[in-house]
Short mmCIF file of C-alpha atoms and ligand atoms in Angstrom, two decimals:
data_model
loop_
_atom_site.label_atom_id
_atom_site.label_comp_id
_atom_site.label_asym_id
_atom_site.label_seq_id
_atom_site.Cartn_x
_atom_site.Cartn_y
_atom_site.Cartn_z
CA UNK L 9 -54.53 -50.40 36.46
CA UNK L 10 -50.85 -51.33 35.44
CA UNK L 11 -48.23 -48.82 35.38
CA UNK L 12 -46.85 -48.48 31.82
CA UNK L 13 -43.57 -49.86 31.55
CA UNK L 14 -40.70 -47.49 30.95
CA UNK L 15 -36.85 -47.49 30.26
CA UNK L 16 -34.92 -46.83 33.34
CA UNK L 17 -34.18 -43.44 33.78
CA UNK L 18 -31.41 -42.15 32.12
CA UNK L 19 -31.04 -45.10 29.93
CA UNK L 20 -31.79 -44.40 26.02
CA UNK L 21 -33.36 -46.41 23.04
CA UNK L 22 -31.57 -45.85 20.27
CA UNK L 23 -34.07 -45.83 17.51
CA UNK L 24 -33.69 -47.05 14.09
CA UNK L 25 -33.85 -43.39 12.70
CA UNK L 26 -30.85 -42.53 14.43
CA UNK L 27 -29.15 -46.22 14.75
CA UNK L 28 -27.69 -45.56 10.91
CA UNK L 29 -25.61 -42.40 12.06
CA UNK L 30 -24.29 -44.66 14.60
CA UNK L 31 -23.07 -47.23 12.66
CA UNK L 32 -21.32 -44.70 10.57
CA UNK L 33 -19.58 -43.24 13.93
CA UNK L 34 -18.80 -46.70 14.79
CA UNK L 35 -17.04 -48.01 11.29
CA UNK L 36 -15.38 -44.61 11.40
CA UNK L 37 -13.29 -45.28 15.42
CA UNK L 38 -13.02 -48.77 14.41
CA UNK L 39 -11.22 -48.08 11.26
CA UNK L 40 -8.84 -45.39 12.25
CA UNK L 41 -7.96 -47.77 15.89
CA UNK L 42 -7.21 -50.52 13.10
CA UNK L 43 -5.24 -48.23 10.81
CA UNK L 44 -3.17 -47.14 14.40
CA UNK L 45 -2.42 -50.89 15.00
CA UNK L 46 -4.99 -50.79 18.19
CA UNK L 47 -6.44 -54.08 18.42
CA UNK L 48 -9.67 -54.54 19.94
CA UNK L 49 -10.04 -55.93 23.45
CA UNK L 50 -13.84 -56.87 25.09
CA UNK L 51 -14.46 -56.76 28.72
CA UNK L 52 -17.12 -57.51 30.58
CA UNK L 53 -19.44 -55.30 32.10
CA UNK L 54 -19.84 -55.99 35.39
CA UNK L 55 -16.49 -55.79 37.70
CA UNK L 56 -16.04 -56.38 41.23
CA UNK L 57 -16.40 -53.14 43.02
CA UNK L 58 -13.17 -52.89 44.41
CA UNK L 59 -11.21 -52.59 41.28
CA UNK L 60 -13.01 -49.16 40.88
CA UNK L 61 -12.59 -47.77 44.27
CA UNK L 62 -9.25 -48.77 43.60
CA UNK L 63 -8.65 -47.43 40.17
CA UNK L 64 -10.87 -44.49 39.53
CA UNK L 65 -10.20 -43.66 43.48
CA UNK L 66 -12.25 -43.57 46.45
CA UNK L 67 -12.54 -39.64 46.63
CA UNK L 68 -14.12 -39.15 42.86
CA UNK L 69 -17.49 -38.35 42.01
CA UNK L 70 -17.93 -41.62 39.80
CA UNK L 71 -17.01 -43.74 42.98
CA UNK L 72 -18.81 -41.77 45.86
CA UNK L 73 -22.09 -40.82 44.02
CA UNK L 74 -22.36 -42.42 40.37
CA UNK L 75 -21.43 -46.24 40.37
CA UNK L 76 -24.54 -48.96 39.87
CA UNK L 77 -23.08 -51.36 42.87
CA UNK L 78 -24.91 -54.60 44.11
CA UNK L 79 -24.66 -57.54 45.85
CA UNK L 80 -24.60 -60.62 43.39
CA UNK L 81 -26.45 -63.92 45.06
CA UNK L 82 -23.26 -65.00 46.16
CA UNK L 83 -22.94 -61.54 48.21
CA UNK L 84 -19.95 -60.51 46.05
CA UNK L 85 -19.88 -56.62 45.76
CA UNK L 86 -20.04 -56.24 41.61
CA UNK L 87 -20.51 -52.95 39.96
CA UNK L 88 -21.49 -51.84 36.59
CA UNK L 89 -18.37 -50.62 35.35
CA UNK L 90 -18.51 -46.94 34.65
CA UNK L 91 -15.76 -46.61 32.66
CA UNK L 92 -13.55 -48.73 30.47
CA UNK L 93 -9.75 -48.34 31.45
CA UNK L 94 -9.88 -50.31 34.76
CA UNK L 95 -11.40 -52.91 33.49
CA UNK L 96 -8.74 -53.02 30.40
CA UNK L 97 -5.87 -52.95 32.83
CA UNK L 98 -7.35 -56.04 35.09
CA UNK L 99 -7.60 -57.85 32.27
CA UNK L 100 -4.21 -57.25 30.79
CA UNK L 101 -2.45 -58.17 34.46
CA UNK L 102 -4.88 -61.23 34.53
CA UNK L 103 -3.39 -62.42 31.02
CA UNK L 104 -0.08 -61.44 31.30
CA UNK L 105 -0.30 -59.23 28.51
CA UNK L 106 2.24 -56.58 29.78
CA UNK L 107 5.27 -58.41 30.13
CA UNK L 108 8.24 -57.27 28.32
CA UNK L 109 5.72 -56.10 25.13
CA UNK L 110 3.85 -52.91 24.49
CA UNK L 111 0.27 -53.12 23.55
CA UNK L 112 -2.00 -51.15 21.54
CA UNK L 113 -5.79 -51.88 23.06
CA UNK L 114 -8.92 -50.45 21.90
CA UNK L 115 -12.66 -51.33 23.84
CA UNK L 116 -16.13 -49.77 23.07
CA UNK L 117 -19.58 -50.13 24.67
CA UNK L 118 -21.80 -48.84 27.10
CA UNK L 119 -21.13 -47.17 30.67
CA UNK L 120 -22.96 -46.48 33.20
CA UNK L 121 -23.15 -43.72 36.36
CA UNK L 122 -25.71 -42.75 38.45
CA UNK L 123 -26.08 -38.95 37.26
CA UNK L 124 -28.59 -36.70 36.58
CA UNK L 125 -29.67 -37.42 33.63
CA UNK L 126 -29.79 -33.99 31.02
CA UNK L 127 -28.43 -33.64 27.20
CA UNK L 128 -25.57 -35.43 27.04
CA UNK L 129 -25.37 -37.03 30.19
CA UNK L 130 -27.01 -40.28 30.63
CA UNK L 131 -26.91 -43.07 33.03
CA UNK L 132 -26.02 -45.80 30.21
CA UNK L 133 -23.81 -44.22 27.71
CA UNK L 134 -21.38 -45.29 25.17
CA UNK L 135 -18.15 -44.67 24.78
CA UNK L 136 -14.91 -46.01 22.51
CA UNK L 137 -11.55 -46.08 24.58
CA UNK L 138 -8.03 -46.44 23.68
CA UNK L 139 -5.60 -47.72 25.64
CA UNK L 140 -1.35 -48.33 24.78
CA UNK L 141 0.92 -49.51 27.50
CA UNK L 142 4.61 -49.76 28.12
CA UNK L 143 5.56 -46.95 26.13
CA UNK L 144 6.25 -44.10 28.71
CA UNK L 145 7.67 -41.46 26.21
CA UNK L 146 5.57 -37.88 24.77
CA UNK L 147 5.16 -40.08 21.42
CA UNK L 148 2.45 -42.21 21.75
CA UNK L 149 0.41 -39.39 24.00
CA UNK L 150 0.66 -37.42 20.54
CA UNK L 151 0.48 -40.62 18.69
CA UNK L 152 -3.57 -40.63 20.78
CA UNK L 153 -4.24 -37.40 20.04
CA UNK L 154 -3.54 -37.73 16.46
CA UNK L 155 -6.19 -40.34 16.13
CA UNK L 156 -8.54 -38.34 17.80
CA UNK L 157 -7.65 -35.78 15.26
CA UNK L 158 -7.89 -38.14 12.46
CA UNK L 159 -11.34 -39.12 14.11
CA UNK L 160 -13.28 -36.36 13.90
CA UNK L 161 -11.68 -35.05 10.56
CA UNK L 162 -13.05 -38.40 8.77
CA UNK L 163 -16.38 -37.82 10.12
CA UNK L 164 -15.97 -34.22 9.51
CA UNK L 165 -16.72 -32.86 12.45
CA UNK L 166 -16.21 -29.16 13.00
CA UNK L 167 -15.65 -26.91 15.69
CA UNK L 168 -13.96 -29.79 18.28
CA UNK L 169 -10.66 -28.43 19.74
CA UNK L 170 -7.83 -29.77 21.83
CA UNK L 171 -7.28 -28.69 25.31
CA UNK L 172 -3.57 -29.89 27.13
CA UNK L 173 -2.71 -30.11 30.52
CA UNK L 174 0.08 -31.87 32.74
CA UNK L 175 -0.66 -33.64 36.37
CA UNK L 176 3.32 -34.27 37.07
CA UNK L 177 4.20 -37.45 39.25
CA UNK L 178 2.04 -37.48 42.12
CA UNK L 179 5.29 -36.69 44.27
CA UNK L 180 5.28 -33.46 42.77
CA UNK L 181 1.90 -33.34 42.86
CA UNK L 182 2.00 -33.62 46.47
CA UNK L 183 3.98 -30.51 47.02
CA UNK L 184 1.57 -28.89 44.82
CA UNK L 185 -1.58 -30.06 46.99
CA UNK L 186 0.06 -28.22 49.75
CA UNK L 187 0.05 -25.07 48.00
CA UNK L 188 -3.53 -25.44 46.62
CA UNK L 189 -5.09 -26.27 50.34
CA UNK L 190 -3.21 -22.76 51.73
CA UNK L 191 -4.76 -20.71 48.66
CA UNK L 192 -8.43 -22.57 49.46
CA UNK L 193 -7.65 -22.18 53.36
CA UNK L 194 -7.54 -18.33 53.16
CA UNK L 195 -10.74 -18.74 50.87
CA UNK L 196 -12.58 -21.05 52.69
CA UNK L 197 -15.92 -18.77 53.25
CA UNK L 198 -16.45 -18.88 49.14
CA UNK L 199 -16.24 -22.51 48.73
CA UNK L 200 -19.17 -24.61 48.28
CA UNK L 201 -20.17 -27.55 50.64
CA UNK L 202 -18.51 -30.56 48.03
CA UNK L 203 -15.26 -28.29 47.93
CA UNK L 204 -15.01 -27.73 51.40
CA UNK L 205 -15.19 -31.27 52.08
CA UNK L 206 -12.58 -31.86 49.52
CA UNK L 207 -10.31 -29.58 50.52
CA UNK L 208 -8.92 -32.20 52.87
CA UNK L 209 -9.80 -34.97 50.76
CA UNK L 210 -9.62 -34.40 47.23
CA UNK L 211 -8.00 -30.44 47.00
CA UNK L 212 -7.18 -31.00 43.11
CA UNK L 213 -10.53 -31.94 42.53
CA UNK L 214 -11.73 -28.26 43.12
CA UNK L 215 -10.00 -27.50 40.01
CA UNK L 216 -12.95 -29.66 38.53
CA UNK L 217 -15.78 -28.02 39.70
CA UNK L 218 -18.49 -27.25 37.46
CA UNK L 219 -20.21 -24.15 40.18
CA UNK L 220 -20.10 -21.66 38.67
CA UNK L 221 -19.73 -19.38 41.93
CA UNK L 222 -16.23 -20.99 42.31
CA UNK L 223 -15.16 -20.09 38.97
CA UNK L 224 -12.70 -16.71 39.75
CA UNK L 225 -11.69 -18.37 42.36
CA UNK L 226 -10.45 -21.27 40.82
CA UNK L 227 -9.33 -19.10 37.79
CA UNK L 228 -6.75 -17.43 40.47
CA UNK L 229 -5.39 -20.47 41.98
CA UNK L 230 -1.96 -21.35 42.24
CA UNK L 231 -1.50 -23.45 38.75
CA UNK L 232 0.00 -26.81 39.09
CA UNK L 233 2.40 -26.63 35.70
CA UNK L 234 4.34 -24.29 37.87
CA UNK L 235 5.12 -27.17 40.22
CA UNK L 236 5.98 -29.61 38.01
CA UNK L 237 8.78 -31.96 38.00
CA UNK L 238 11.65 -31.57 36.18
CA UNK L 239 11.10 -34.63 34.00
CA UNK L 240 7.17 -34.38 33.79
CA UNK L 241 7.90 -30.50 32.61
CA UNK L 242 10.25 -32.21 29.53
CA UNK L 243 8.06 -34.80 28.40
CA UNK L 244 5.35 -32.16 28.40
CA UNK L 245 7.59 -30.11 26.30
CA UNK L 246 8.51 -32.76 24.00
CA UNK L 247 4.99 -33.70 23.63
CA UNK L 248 4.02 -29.76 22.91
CA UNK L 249 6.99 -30.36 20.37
CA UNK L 250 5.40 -32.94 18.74
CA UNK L 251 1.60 -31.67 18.65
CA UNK L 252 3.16 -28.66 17.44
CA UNK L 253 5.42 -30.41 14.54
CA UNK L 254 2.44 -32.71 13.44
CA UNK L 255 0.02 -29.30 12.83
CA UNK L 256 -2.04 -30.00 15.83
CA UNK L 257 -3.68 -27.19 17.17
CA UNK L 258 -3.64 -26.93 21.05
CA UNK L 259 -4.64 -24.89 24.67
CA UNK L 260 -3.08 -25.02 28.00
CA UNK L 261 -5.91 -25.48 30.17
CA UNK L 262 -3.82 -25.46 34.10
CA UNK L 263 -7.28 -25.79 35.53
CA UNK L 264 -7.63 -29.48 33.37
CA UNK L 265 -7.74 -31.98 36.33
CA UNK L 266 -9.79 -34.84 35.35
CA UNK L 267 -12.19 -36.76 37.39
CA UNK L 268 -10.15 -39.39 38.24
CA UNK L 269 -7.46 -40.22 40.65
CA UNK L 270 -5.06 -42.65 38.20
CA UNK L 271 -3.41 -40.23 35.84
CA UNK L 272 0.01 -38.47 35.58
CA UNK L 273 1.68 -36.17 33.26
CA UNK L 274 -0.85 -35.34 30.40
CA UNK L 275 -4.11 -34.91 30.64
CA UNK L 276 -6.17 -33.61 27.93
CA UNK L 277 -9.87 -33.02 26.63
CA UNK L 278 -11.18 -32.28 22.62
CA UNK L 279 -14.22 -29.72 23.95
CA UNK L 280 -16.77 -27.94 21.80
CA UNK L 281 -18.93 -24.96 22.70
CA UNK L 282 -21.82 -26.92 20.20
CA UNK L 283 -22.99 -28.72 23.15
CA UNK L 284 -23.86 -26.35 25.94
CA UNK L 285 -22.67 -27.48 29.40
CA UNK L 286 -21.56 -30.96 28.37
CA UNK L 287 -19.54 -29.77 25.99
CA UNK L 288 -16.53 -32.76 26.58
CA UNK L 289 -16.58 -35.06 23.87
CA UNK L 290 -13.66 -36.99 24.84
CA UNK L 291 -10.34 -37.30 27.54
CA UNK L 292 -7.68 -39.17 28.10
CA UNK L 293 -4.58 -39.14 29.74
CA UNK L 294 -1.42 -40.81 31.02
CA UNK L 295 -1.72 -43.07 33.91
CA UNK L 296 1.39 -44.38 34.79
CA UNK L 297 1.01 -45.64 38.32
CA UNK L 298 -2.59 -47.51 37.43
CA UNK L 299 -0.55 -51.02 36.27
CA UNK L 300 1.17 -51.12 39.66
CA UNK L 301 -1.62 -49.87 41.87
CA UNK L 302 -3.78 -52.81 40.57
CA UNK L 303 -1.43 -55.65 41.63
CA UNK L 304 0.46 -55.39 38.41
CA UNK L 305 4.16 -55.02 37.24
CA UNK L 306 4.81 -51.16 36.89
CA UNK L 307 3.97 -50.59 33.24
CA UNK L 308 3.44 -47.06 32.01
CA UNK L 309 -0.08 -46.45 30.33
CA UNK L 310 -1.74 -43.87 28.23
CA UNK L 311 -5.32 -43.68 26.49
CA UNK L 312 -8.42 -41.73 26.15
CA UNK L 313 -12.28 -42.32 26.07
CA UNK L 314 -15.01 -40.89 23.89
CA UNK L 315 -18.27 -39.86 24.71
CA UNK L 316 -20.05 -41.52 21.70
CA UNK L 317 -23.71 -40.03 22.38
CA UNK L 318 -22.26 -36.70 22.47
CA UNK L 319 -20.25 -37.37 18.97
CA UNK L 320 -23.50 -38.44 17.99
CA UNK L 321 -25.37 -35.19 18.90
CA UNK L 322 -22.84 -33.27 17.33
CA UNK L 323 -22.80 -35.00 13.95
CA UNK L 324 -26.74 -34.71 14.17
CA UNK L 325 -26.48 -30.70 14.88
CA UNK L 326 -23.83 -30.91 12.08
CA UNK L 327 -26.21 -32.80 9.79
CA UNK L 328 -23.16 -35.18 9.00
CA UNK L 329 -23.64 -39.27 8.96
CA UNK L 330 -27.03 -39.17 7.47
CA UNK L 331 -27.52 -42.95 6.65
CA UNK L 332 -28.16 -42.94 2.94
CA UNK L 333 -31.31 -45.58 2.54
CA UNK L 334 -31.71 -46.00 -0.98
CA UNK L 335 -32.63 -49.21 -2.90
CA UNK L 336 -35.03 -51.07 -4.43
CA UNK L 337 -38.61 -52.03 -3.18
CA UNK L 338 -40.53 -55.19 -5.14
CA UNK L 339 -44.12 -54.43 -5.39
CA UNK L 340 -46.29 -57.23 -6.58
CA UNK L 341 -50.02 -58.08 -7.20
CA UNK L 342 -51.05 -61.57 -7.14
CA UNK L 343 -49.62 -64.89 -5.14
CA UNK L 344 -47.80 -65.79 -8.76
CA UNK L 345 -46.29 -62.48 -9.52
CA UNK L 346 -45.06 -62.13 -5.17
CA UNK L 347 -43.30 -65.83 -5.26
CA UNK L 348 -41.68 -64.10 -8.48
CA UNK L 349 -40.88 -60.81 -7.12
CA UNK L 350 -39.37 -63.16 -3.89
CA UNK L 351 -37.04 -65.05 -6.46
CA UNK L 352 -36.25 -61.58 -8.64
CA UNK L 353 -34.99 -59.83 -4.54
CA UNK L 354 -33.12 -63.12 -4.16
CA UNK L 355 -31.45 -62.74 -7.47
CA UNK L 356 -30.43 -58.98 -7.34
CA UNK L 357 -29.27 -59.32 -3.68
CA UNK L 358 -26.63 -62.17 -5.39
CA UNK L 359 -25.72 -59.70 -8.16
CA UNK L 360 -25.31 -56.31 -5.63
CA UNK L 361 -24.55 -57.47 -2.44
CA UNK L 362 -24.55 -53.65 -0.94
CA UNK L 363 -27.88 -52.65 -2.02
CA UNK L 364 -31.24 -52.89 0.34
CA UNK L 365 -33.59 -54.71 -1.25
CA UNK L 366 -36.73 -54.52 0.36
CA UNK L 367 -39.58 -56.93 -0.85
CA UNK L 368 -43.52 -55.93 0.31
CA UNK L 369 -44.49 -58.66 2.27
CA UNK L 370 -48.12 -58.70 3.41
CA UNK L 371 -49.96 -57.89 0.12
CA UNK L 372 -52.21 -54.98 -0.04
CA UNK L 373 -53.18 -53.01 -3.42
CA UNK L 374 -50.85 -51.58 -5.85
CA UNK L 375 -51.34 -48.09 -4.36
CA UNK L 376 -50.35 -49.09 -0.67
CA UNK L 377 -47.84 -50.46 -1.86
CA UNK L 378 -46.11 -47.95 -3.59
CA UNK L 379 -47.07 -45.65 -0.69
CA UNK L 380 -44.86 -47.66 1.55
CA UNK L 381 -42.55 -47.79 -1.22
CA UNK L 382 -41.83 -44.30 -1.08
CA UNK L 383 -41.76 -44.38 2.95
CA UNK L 384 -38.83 -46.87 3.02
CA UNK L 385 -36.98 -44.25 1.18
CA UNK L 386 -35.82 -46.45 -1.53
CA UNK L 387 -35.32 -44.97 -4.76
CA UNK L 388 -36.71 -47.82 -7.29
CA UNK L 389 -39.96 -49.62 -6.90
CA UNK L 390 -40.21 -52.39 -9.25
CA UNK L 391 -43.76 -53.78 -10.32
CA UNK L 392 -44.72 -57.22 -11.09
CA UNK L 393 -48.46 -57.30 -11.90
CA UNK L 394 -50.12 -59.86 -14.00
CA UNK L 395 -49.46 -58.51 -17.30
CA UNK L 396 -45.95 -58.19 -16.29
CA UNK L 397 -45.75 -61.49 -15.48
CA UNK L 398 -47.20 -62.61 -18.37
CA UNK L 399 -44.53 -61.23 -20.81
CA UNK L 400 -41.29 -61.50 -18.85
CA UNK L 401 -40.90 -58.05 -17.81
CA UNK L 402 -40.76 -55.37 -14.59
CA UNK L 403 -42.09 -52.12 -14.14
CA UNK L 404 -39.28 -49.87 -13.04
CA UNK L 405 -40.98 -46.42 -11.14
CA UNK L 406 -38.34 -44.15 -10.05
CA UNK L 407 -39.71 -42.61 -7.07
CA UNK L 408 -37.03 -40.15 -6.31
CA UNK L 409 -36.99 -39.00 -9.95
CA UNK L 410 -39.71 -37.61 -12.24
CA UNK L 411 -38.87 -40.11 -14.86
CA UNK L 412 -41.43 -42.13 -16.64
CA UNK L 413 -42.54 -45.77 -15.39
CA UNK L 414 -40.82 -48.18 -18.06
CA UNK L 415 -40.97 -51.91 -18.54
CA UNK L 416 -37.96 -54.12 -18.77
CA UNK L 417 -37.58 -58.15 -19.49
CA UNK L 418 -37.00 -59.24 -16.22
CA UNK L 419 -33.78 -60.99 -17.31
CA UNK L 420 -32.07 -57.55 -18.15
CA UNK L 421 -33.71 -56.32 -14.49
CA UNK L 422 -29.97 -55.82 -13.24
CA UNK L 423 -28.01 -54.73 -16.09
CA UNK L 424 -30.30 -51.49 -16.15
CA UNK L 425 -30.49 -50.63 -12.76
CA UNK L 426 -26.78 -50.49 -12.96
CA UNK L 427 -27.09 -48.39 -15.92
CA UNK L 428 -29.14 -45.95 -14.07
CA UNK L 429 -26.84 -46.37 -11.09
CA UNK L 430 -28.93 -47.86 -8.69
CA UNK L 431 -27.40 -50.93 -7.66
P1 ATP T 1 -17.94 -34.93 32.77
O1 ATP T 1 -16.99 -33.95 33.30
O2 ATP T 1 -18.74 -34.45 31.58
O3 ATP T 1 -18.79 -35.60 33.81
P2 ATP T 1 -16.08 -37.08 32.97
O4 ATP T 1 -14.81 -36.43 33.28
O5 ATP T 1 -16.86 -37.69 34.07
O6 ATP T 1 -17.03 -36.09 32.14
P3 ATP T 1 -14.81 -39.27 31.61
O7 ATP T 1 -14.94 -40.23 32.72
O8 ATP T 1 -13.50 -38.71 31.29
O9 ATP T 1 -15.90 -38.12 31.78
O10 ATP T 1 -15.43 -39.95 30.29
C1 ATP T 1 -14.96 -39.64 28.98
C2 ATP T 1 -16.08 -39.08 28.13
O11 ATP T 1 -17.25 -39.86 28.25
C3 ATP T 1 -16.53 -37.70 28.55
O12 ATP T 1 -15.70 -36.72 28.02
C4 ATP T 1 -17.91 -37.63 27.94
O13 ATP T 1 -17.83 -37.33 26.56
C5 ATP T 1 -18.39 -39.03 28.11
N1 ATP T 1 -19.27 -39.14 29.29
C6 ATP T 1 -18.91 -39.22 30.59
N2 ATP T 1 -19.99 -39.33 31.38
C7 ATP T 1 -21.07 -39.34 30.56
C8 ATP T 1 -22.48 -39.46 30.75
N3 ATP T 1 -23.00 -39.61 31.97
N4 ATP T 1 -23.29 -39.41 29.68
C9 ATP T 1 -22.79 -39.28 28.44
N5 ATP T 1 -21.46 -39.18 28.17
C10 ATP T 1 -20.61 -39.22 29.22
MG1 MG T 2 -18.54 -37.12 35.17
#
């Protein structure tokens, strides 16, 4: 017997059902991005492995556990990248497009990490990114967080809220680290087996964890905004400044660490309690030493990513970005009266570009007709039978409406659907 074939664990088809809601997410991010001056840049998916481990760092969950690595034929060590702002750096050293010039970058597509798969976690996911470089000021971190604002307003999502941290220069940071690994020390019998180990690795990532039997015990730590530098403390001022100016609503989080090793200064998540546990529906922060680290001129960096299947729950569980089917189905009985009802879709797709026109192909009676008239959810079914196309005219059934059938001359087909505002 043959196994039935299956998707790959973790890894989604997104039906046609929900596909629509989608597209509306999609033209939503792309518009605002364009309306920001973000310009879209693609990248592949596949990377050479190192530019993660060197990147993301080698001491992250994404690079130790999660990252789809291989050997290509050629033996080269290539991963599926499992996030987008590596990638979009490598590519802007590789083209020079740092030099002396700020950019404004935007990417989208899928990720994917090794992770157990649940709601809201998958192993390929989607996300949209942002990404502006050479601008090392509070202005442009508020400038990101105002599209993410403007984001989920125009989709009009509820209930998503901003959460604000800073990470300081890693020199401070370093002083910091010291402080954290005493606190743990004395702890040391309540950590868990991952923290312990990172206690000498990773200490900050401890912050991170998602146990909840470390939870007090992180709650108590020693918080790293009290170690700041002197410079990373004003530019998170002038940022708070800003937010605050601009009517953004924001929370300190001093436990917001991130899970990866690249950023400085901000750091900052929009969370919402809709979601259960994976309740992040996208971070970002300032990564300031990433340019340099990855053979590049030092070039300061800022950007965010989205979780686009989470968006995508939450819109669903918020009914919003219900794809609005609609249109006009072209029943017809006969071989004379389809070819006609071919020519009349032709004809109304010139004159309303916009609306779906769906045309029964495949015969069948009247009756099944109009049955899968009214499951393609379009609102008109026009009839060509015989008699119709005898005289000239079109049956016009409203199926959405209870509205008498009428006949039209086909010639005046259009004008009256507009009159009755369907096309
Ligand atoms: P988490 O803490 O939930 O694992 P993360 O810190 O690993 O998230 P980032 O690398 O910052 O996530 O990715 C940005 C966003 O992408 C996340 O906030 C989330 O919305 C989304 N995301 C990350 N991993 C997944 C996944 N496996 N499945 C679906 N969405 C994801
Ligand atoms: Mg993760």
């Amino acid at each position: 017997m043959t196994k039935k074939l299956q998707a790959v664990r973790g890894m989604n088809d997104i039906l046609p059902e929900r596909s629509g809601r989608w597209h509306v997410l999609e033209d939503v991010v792309r518009g605002v991005f364009a309306d920001y001056g973000y310009r879209e840049i693609r990248l592949p998916l596949l990377e050479p492995t190192e530019l993660f481990a060197r990147s993301i760092g080698e001491v992250t969950d994404i690079v130790e556990k999660e990252m789809y690595t291989f050997a290509d034929r050629n033996g080269e060590s290539i991963t599926l990248r499992p996030e987008g702002t590596a990638g979009c750096v490598r590519a802007c050293i590789q083209h020079g497009l740092l030099h002396n010039q700020t950019q404004r970058l935007w990417y989208g597509g899928p990720m994917f990490r090794y992770e157990r798969p649940q709601r809201g976690r998958y192993r390929q996911f989607y996300q949209f990114g942002a990404e502006a470089f050479g601008m090392p000021g509070p202005d442009v971190d508020a400038e990101l967080i105002l599209i993410g604002t403007r984001i989920w307003r125009t989709l009009g999502l509820r209930g998503i809220r901003l959460e604000l941290n800073s990470l300081g220069l890693p020199e401070a940071r370093a002083g910091y680290r010291a402080v954290l690994v005493d606190y743990f020390r004395a702890h040391r019998d309540r950590l868990d087996r991952d923290s312990q180990r990172r206690l000498e690795s990773n200490p900050l990532r401890i912050l991170d964890s998602k146990n909840p039997d470390l939870q007090s015990l992180v709650a108590e730590a020693p918080r790293l905004l009290d170690h700041l530098d002197p410079e990373s403390a004003a530019h998170f001022q002038g940022l708070r400044t800003l937010l605050d100016q601009a009517g953004i609503e924001y929370r300190i989080n001093p436990r917001l660490v991130r899970g990866l090793d690249y950023y400085t200064r901000t750091v900052f998540e929009w969370v919402t309690d809709q979601l259960g546990a994976q309740g992040t529906v996208c971070a970002g922060g300032r990564y300031d030493g990433l340019v340099s680290e990855l053979g590049g001129q030092a070039t300061p960096g800022v950007g965010f990513a989205m979780g686009v299947d989470r968006l995508i729950d939450l819109m669903q569980d918020q009914t919003l970005g219900e794809p609005d089917l609609g249109g006009i189905y072209l029943v017809a009985s006969g071989q004379a009266a389809a070819a006609s009802a071919l020519v009349l879709a032709e004809r109304l797709r010139d004159q309303s570009p916009g609306t779906r026109i769906l045309l029964n192909c495949g015969g069948g009676s009247f009756k099944s007709q109009l049955k899968r008239a009214d499951k393609s959810q379009a609102e008109v079914a026009l009839v060509l039978g015989e008699e119709e196309l005898a005289m000239g005219t079109v049956g016009v059934k409203f199926l959405r409406r209870s509205v008498e059938q009428r006949t039209r001359p086909m010639a005046e087909i259009a004008e009256h659907l507009r009159a009755e505002g369907v096309i």
